[in-house]
Amino acid sequence: DADVTQTPRNRITKTGKRIMLECSQTKGHDRMYWYRQDPGLGLRLIYYSFDVKDINKGEISDGYSVSRQAQAKFSLSLESAIPNQTALYFCATSDFGTSGNEQFFGPGTRLTVL
Amino acid sequence: SQQGEEDPQALSIQEGENATMNCSYKTSINNLQWYRQNSGRGLVHLILIRSNEREKHSGRLRVTLDTSKKSSSLLITASRAADTASYFCATEPTSGTYKYIFGTGTRLKVLA
């Protein structure tokens, strides 16, 4: 089984809808991240969490919110989706203590907002 | 804004040739990582080089880091068709809190 899983893998929704993307990990890592990827722009950090009680905004947090329900679960919500949030979304985890903050990525969620 | 920028944006080579891609960044860093991404999939960590290191090897990969020029290079020797992917550098700024800033990536195509 994959160490970092994301659901759903693909989602098509309409403008104004609320969407939740979920991430689960079995690696036992404390740190979890949400990124979005757009063509030609690489990955940009949306939110990150270093433990259950720690949530931090990243580079592009506007229009997004997150919830760290447990060490293993980190959800990303789009409160009112808009077309320019169409992108590939990745969850990642890391454990600084053992590997110099190498990040382990999930398979991604392709989100289309019509 | 992007911390890292890869160069070239795209590279096409024949199988067996070496592939070199470069990453430039803007601020002081603790370390730099290279990741690989197959089309539409998650990124996979390749190698990490710390700011006090100048060169590192892992199999067919060789990474160099020049902190005075704020640049790094990734060399893939004897490339294979399976190396076809996008490659990203990610830097951990010294001013940051254990988060990484990714570059825009180099798309490598290895022709069989």
Short mmCIF file of C-alpha atoms in Angstrom, two decimals, chain B residues 10-112:
data_model
loop_
_atom_site.label_atom_id
_atom_site.label_comp_id
_atom_site.label_asym_id
_atom_site.label_seq_id
_atom_site.Cartn_x
_atom_site.Cartn_y
_atom_site.Cartn_z
CA ALA B 10 13.15 21.32 -21.67
CA LEU B 11 15.88 18.95 -22.82
CA SER B 12 15.82 16.19 -25.40
CA ILE B 13 18.73 13.75 -25.72
CA GLN B 14 19.52 10.33 -27.11
CA GLU B 15 19.71 7.28 -24.89
CA GLY B 16 23.24 6.83 -23.56
CA GLU B 17 24.03 10.53 -23.53
CA ASN B 18 24.48 12.56 -20.38
CA ALA B 19 21.85 15.05 -19.28
CA THR B 20 22.70 18.16 -17.33
CA MET B 21 20.18 20.50 -15.79
CA ASN B 22 20.79 23.53 -13.66
CA CYS B 23 19.02 25.25 -10.80
CA SER B 24 19.52 28.82 -9.66
CA TYR B 25 18.11 30.22 -6.46
CA LYS B 26 17.93 33.56 -4.76
CA THR B 27 18.56 33.33 -1.02
CA SER B 28 20.92 31.52 1.34
CA ILE B 29 19.96 27.92 1.89
CA ASN B 30 20.41 25.09 4.37
CA ASN B 31 20.20 22.45 1.70
CA LEU B 32 18.93 21.70 -1.78
CA GLN B 33 17.11 18.66 -3.04
CA TRP B 34 16.37 17.28 -6.48
CA TYR B 35 13.11 15.53 -7.24
CA ARG B 36 11.81 13.65 -10.23
CA GLN B 37 8.23 13.63 -11.46
CA ASN B 38 6.84 11.24 -14.02
CA SER B 39 3.99 12.69 -16.01
CA GLY B 40 1.11 13.70 -13.74
CA ARG B 41 2.41 11.76 -10.76
CA GLY B 42 3.83 12.65 -7.38
CA LEU B 43 7.40 13.77 -6.97
CA VAL B 44 10.08 11.33 -5.91
CA HIS B 45 13.13 12.42 -3.95
CA LEU B 46 16.44 11.83 -5.72
CA ILE B 47 19.21 13.42 -3.70
CA LEU B 48 19.88 16.04 -1.04
CA ILE B 49 22.98 18.20 -0.82
CA ARG B 50 23.72 20.35 2.19
CA SER B 51 25.06 23.88 2.00
CA ASN B 52 28.50 22.79 3.22
CA GLU B 53 28.80 20.13 0.51
CA ARG B 54 30.01 20.75 -3.01
CA GLU B 55 29.30 17.48 -4.75
CA LYS B 56 27.31 14.34 -4.18
CA HIS B 57 26.81 11.12 -6.10
CA SER B 58 24.04 8.58 -6.13
CA GLY B 59 24.21 5.88 -8.78
CA ARG B 60 24.10 7.63 -12.16
CA LEU B 61 23.32 10.98 -10.54
CA ARG B 62 25.86 13.64 -9.72
CA VAL B 63 24.83 16.85 -8.02
CA THR B 64 26.99 19.90 -7.49
CA LEU B 65 26.31 22.95 -5.39
CA ASP B 66 27.96 26.35 -5.68
CA THR B 67 26.66 28.53 -2.89
CA SER B 68 28.69 31.53 -4.06
CA LYS B 69 26.81 31.46 -7.35
CA LYS B 70 23.58 30.22 -5.77
CA SER B 71 23.35 27.42 -8.25
CA SER B 72 23.24 23.64 -8.47
CA SER B 73 23.47 21.17 -11.28
CA LEU B 74 22.13 17.67 -11.71
CA LEU B 75 23.96 15.34 -14.08
CA ILE B 76 22.40 12.08 -15.19
CA THR B 77 24.98 9.89 -16.87
CA ALA B 78 24.28 7.26 -19.50
CA SER B 79 20.64 8.26 -19.72
CA ARG B 80 17.89 5.75 -20.37
CA ALA B 81 14.43 6.13 -21.84
CA ALA B 82 13.08 5.50 -18.34
CA ASP B 83 14.77 8.72 -17.18
CA THR B 84 12.19 10.68 -19.18
CA ALA B 85 10.50 12.88 -16.58
CA SER B 86 10.47 16.37 -15.12
CA TYR B 87 13.16 17.26 -12.63
CA PHE B 88 12.75 19.87 -9.91
CA CYS B 89 15.12 21.45 -7.47
CA ALA B 90 13.82 22.43 -4.04
CA THR B 91 15.65 24.73 -1.67
CA GLU B 92 15.29 25.15 2.07
CA PRO B 93 16.09 28.81 2.77
CA THR B 94 18.00 29.57 5.96
CA SER B 95 15.26 32.01 6.83
CA GLY B 96 12.55 29.41 6.42
CA THR B 97 11.14 26.95 8.91
CA TYR B 98 11.81 23.57 7.37
CA LYS B 99 9.75 24.21 4.29
CA TYR B 100 10.96 23.95 0.75
CA ILE B 101 10.55 26.16 -2.27
CA PHE B 102 10.39 24.37 -5.59
CA GLY B 103 11.67 25.51 -8.92
CA THR B 104 9.80 25.41 -12.20
CA GLY B 105 11.35 22.18 -13.43
CA THR B 106 13.22 20.80 -16.42
CA ARG B 107 11.36 18.41 -18.72
CA LEU B 108 13.78 15.73 -19.87
CA LYS B 109 13.01 13.47 -22.79
CA VAL B 110 15.36 10.60 -23.52
CA LEU B 111 14.93 9.14 -26.98
CA ALA B 112 15.48 5.43 -27.46
#
